[in-house]
Coordinates of C-alpha atoms in Angstrom, one line a residue:
X1 CA -11.2 -11.7 -6.4
X2 CA -13.0 -7.9 -5.2
X3 CA -16.7 -8.2 -6.0
X4 CA -18.9 -4.9 -6.5
X5 CA -21.7 -4.6 -4.3
X6 CA -25.0 -4.9 -6.2
X7 CA -28.7 -3.5 -5.3
X8 CA -29.8 -6.3 -3.3
X9 CA -27.0 -5.9 -1.5
X10 CA -27.1 -2.3 -0.8
X11 CA -30.8 -3.1 0.1
X12 CA -30.1 -4.9 2.9
X13 CA -27.2 -2.6 4.9
X14 CA -29.8 0.2 4.0
X15 CA -32.5 -1.9 6.1
X16 CA -30.4 -2.9 8.5
X17 CA -28.7 0.3 9.5
X18 CA -32.7 1.2 9.7
X19 CA -32.8 -1.8 11.9
X20 CA -29.8 -0.3 14.5
X21 CA -27.4 -3.6 13.6
X22 CA -23.9 -3.0 14.0
X23 CA -21.6 -3.1 10.3
X24 CA -19.8 -6.8 11.5
X25 CA -23.7 -8.0 11.4
X26 CA -24.4 -6.3 8.3
X27 CA -21.0 -8.0 6.7
X28 CA -21.4 -11.2 8.4
X29 CA -25.4 -11.1 7.0
X30 CA -24.6 -10.4 3.3
X31 CA -21.4 -12.4 3.3
X32 CA -18.5 -9.4 2.8
X33 CA -15.4 -7.8 4.7
X34 CA -17.0 -5.6 7.8
X35 CA -14.5 -2.7 5.4
X36 CA -16.2 -2.9 2.9
X37 CA -19.7 -1.9 4.7
X38 CA -17.8 0.6 6.4
X39 CA -16.3 1.8 2.8
X40 CA -20.1 1.7 1.1
X41 CA -21.4 3.8 3.9
X42 CA -18.9 6.5 4.1
X43 CA -18.8 7.0 -0.5
X44 CA -22.8 6.6 -0.6
X45 CA -24.5 8.4 2.2
X46 CA -25.9 11.2 1.0
X47 CA -25.5 15.0 1.8
X48 CA -26.8 14.8 5.4
X49 CA -24.3 11.7 5.8
X50 CA -27.0 9.2 6.6
X51 CA -27.4 5.8 4.2
X52 CA -30.4 5.9 1.6
X53 CA -30.7 3.0 -0.2
X54 CA -31.7 5.2 -4.0
X55 CA -28.9 7.9 -3.5
X56 CA -26.7 5.3 -2.6
X57 CA -27.4 3.1 -5.7
X58 CA -27.6 5.8 -8.0
X59 CA -24.0 7.9 -6.8
X60 CA -23.4 3.8 -7.7
X61 CA -24.1 4.0 -11.1
X62 CA -22.6 7.7 -11.9
X63 CA -19.4 6.7 -11.0
X64 CA -19.6 3.4 -12.6
X65 CA -20.7 5.3 -16.2
X66 CA -18.1 8.4 -15.8
X67 CA -15.0 6.4 -15.3
X68 CA -13.3 6.3 -18.3
X69 CA -12.3 3.1 -20.2
X70 CA -8.5 1.5 -19.5
X71 CA -7.3 2.4 -23.2
X72 CA -4.6 0.1 -25.0
X73 CA -1.3 2.4 -25.6
X74 CA -0.7 4.0 -28.7
X75 CA 1.2 1.9 -31.7
X76 CA 3.1 5.9 -32.2
X77 CA 4.1 5.2 -28.6
X78 CA 5.2 2.0 -27.7
X79 CA 7.7 2.8 -30.9
X80 CA 9.1 5.5 -29.2
X81 CA 9.6 3.3 -26.5
X82 CA 11.6 1.0 -28.5
X83 CA 13.6 3.7 -30.2
X84 CA 14.9 5.0 -26.5
X85 CA 15.8 1.1 -25.9
X86 CA 17.3 0.5 -28.6
X87 CA 18.7 3.4 -29.6
X88 CA 19.6 5.3 -26.2
X89 CA 20.2 1.9 -24.2
X90 CA 17.5 3.6 -21.5
X91 CA 15.4 2.2 -18.7
X92 CA 12.0 0.9 -18.1
X93 CA 12.4 3.7 -15.3
X94 CA 14.4 6.5 -17.3
X95 CA 11.9 6.5 -20.2
X96 CA 8.8 6.4 -17.8
X97 CA 10.6 9.3 -16.3
X98 CA 11.2 11.6 -19.4
X99 CA 8.0 10.6 -21.0
X100 CA 6.2 11.7 -17.6
X101 CA 7.6 15.6 -18.2
X102 CA 6.0 15.5 -21.5
X103 CA 2.6 14.7 -19.8
X104 CA 2.4 11.1 -21.1
X105 CA 2.1 8.9 -18.3
X106 CA 3.1 4.9 -18.6
X107 CA 4.4 3.1 -15.4
X108 CA 7.9 1.8 -15.8
X109 CA 6.3 -1.8 -14.8
X110 CA 4.2 -1.6 -17.8
X111 CA 7.0 -1.1 -19.8
X112 CA 9.1 -4.2 -18.2
X113 CA 5.9 -6.1 -19.3
X114 CA 5.9 -4.5 -23.2
X115 CA 9.7 -5.9 -22.9
X116 CA 9.1 -9.6 -21.3
X117 CA 6.4 -9.8 -24.6
X118 CA 9.1 -8.9 -26.9
X119 CA 12.3 -10.5 -24.9
X120 CA 14.2 -11.6 -27.8
X121 CA 14.6 -8.2 -29.8
X122 CA 14.7 -6.2 -26.9
X123 CA 16.2 -7.4 -23.8
X124 CA 19.6 -7.5 -25.3
X125 CA 19.5 -3.1 -25.1
X126 CA 18.9 -3.3 -21.0
X127 CA 21.6 -2.8 -18.2
X128 CA 21.1 -6.0 -17.2
X129 CA 19.2 -8.1 -20.1
X130 CA 16.7 -9.3 -17.7
X131 CA 18.7 -10.9 -15.9
X132 CA 18.9 -10.8 -12.2
X133 CA 21.3 -12.0 -9.7
X134 CA 21.6 -10.8 -5.8
X135 CA 25.0 -11.7 -4.0
X136 CA 25.4 -11.8 -0.5
X137 CA 27.7 -8.8 1.0
X138 CA 30.6 -10.5 2.6
X139 CA 31.8 -8.9 5.4
X140 CA 34.0 -6.4 4.5
X141 CA 37.9 -6.7 5.8
X142 CA 40.3 -4.0 6.9
X143 CA 43.1 -3.4 4.6
X144 CA 46.8 -2.1 4.6
X145 CA 48.0 -2.7 1.4
X146 CA 51.8 -3.1 1.7
X147 CA 52.5 -1.5 -2.0
X148 CA 50.7 1.9 -1.8
X149 CA 52.3 4.4 0.7
X150 CA 50.9 6.6 3.0
X151 CA 47.3 4.5 2.1
X152 CA 44.1 6.4 3.6
X153 CA 41.4 3.8 4.5
X154 CA 37.8 4.5 3.3
X155 CA 36.9 4.5 6.9
X156 CA 38.6 7.1 7.7
X157 CA 36.5 9.5 4.7
X158 CA 34.7 12.2 6.2
X159 CA 30.7 11.5 6.4
X160 CA 29.5 14.4 4.4
X161 CA 31.3 12.1 2.0
X162 CA 28.3 10.2 1.4
X163 CA 27.1 11.1 -2.2
X164 CA 24.5 13.7 -1.7
X165 CA 27.2 16.9 -2.0
X166 CA 29.1 18.0 -5.2
X167 CA 32.5 17.2 -5.2
X168 CA 33.3 13.6 -3.6
X169 CA 34.4 11.6 -6.7
X170 CA 35.5 7.7 -7.4
X171 CA 38.0 6.6 -10.2
X172 CA 38.4 3.3 -11.5
X173 CA 40.1 1.7 -14.6
X174 CA 38.8 -0.2 -17.4
X175 CA 41.5 -2.6 -18.4
X176 CA 42.1 -4.4 -21.8
X177 CA 43.8 -8.2 -22.2
X178 CA 46.9 -6.8 -22.8
X179 CA 47.0 -4.3 -19.8
X180 CA 46.0 -1.4 -21.7
X181 CA 43.6 0.7 -19.5
X182 CA 40.8 3.6 -20.1
X183 CA 40.4 5.9 -16.7
X184 CA 37.8 6.3 -15.1
X185 CA 36.0 9.4 -13.4
X186 CA 32.9 10.0 -11.3
X187 CA 31.0 12.4 -9.3
X188 CA 28.9 10.7 -6.7
X189 CA 26.0 12.7 -6.6
X190 CA 25.4 13.6 -10.7
X191 CA 27.1 10.7 -12.3
X192 CA 29.0 13.2 -14.3
X193 CA 31.5 10.8 -15.8
X194 CA 35.2 11.2 -17.3
X195 CA 37.4 9.4 -18.9
X196 CA 40.5 8.9 -21.4
X197 CA 42.2 6.1 -22.5
X198 CA 46.2 6.0 -20.9
X199 CA 48.4 4.9 -22.8
X200 CA 50.9 4.2 -20.7
X201 CA 48.8 1.7 -19.2
X202 CA 49.1 0.8 -15.4
X203 CA 51.9 3.1 -14.6
X204 CA 51.1 4.4 -11.6
X205 CA 52.6 8.7 -11.9
X206 CA 50.9 9.0 -15.8
X207 CA 48.2 8.1 -14.1
X208 CA 48.0 10.7 -11.7
X209 CA 48.6 12.8 -13.7
X210 CA 46.2 12.3 -15.7
X211 CA 43.6 12.5 -12.9
X212 CA 44.8 16.5 -11.9
X213 CA 44.1 17.4 -15.4
X214 CA 40.8 16.4 -15.6
X215 CA 39.9 17.3 -12.5
X216 CA 41.7 20.7 -12.7
X217 CA 39.0 22.8 -13.9
X218 CA 37.0 21.6 -10.9
X219 CA 39.7 21.5 -8.5
X220 CA 37.4 24.5 -6.7
X221 CA 34.8 22.0 -6.1
X222 CA 36.7 18.7 -5.4
X223 CA 36.8 17.2 -1.9
X224 CA 37.5 13.5 -1.6
X225 CA 38.1 10.7 -4.4
X226 CA 37.7 7.0 -3.6
X227 CA 39.4 4.3 -5.2
X228 CA 40.5 0.9 -4.9
X229 CA 43.9 -0.7 -3.8
X230 CA 45.4 -1.8 -7.6
X231 CA 49.2 -0.3 -7.6
X232 CA 48.5 1.8 -10.3
X233 CA 47.0 4.7 -8.0
X234 CA 50.2 4.3 -5.3
X235 CA 51.1 7.9 -6.8
X236 CA 47.7 8.9 -4.9
X237 CA 49.8 11.8 -3.1
X238 CA 50.8 13.8 -6.7
X239 CA 47.2 13.7 -7.1
X240 CA 47.0 15.7 -3.3
X241 CA 49.4 17.7 -4.8
X242 CA 48.7 18.6 -8.2
X243 CA 45.2 19.4 -6.6
X244 CA 46.3 21.4 -3.5
X245 CA 44.9 24.9 -3.7
X246 CA 45.8 27.5 -0.9
X247 CA 43.3 28.4 1.8
X248 CA 41.8 24.7 0.9
X249 CA 41.6 21.1 2.2
X250 CA 43.9 19.0 0.4
X251 CA 41.7 16.5 -2.0
X252 CA 42.5 13.2 0.2
X253 CA 42.2 10.0 -2.4
X254 CA 41.1 7.2 -0.2
X255 CA 41.2 3.4 -0.9
X256 CA 38.3 0.8 -0.2
X257 CA 38.5 -2.3 1.5
X258 CA 39.3 -5.4 0.0
X259 CA 36.7 -7.1 -1.8
X260 CA 34.4 -4.7 -1.1
X261 CA 33.5 -3.2 -4.6
X262 CA 30.3 -1.4 -3.5
X263 CA 32.1 1.1 -1.2
X264 CA 33.0 2.7 -4.5
X265 CA 29.7 1.6 -6.4
X266 CA 29.3 4.6 -8.5
X267 CA 32.1 4.3 -10.4
X268 CA 31.5 0.7 -10.4
X269 CA 28.1 0.5 -12.0
X270 CA 29.1 3.2 -14.5
X271 CA 31.8 1.1 -16.0
X272 CA 28.9 -1.3 -16.6
X273 CA 27.0 0.7 -18.9
X274 CA 30.5 1.6 -20.6
X275 CA 31.2 -2.0 -21.3
X276 CA 28.3 -2.1 -22.9
X277 CA 29.8 0.0 -25.6
X278 CA 33.0 -1.5 -25.0
X279 CA 33.2 -5.3 -24.4
X280 CA 35.3 -7.5 -23.2
X281 CA 38.2 -8.9 -24.7
X282 CA 38.1 -5.5 -27.3
X283 CA 41.8 -4.1 -28.1
X284 CA 42.0 -0.6 -26.8
X285 CA 44.1 0.3 -29.8
X286 CA 41.1 -0.1 -31.9
X287 CA 39.0 2.0 -29.5
X288 CA 39.6 5.6 -31.0
X289 CA 39.8 8.4 -28.4
X290 CA 36.1 10.5 -30.5
X291 CA 34.3 6.7 -29.7
X292 CA 35.5 7.3 -26.2
X293 CA 34.1 10.7 -26.2
X294 CA 31.2 9.8 -27.5
X295 CA 30.2 6.9 -25.1
X296 CA 31.4 9.7 -22.5
X297 CA 28.5 12.5 -23.7
X298 CA 25.6 9.6 -24.4
X299 CA 26.3 9.0 -20.7
X300 CA 26.5 11.9 -19.5
X301 CA 23.0 13.0 -21.6
X302 CA 21.3 10.0 -19.5
X303 CA 17.7 10.7 -17.5
X304 CA 19.0 10.5 -14.1
X305 CA 16.4 9.9 -11.3
X306 CA 18.8 11.8 -8.9
X307 CA 19.0 14.9 -11.1
X308 CA 16.9 17.6 -10.7
X309 CA 17.0 20.0 -13.5
X310 CA 15.9 20.7 -16.9
X311 CA 17.0 18.0 -19.2
X312 CA 16.6 15.3 -16.8
X313 CA 13.9 13.6 -14.7
X314 CA 13.8 13.7 -11.3
X315 CA 10.7 11.7 -9.1

């Protein structure tokens, strides 16, 4: 544990400096690290850059008494933090960012410490529930799915589609136990989500038509779509045809490698968030279109670090 220098040590430093001793020798004499002597001389020297005992001691005392105490966080602030966790399902980092825009500075680690102290009551509302798992990534295997005609591999996707420009999308399905599905589309640079329940299940043509309809308002900006190798996306050429515009490059659907979900991690992470509102084993017939729209709106209104605009926080 670090200890501050006392007045006797400062006097010895002053005397030894007058005797032209090196800082390393002075440090050994008073039992501190040489860098401590260097900092002490630099911080507490006088206007002429000379180290004088009485001046050094006075400057140290002024700093000590001018430092504000570490006040305990107000109970009202912790009430707000709890509401953001319970009602909005925001993470500590999101809460810290939103409060910072209001001029309230609280570290996300401080919020995590508070959640750990109230683990039984609050952890269930966090995305990971304070349970962390790190899995080693398996080496991807090049895939040529025979059930998808004219499939285009993700390795042919342009390097610009790295999630920093607007217009690169990822799509996936959330499936219940009776093969009822909800289509999810996520724009990679903003995490903007669109989702819709598909009445015809995993049939590829209705899914392709739904994708075209949802993306039609953004047709001028759509550049790529990335998905997995499920047969439900076998009609990907209908998507390319439906979003075709004269004078604009075709929107190609790229397919990730087998067992490589991180290649479309944006939509995978979004699906995990959706599962907080539609848990596994939920009968999708009991999920109304209004509820789906409410979930979409709630997730799209979450503060996101990657966005740098009014209404969202950025670090």
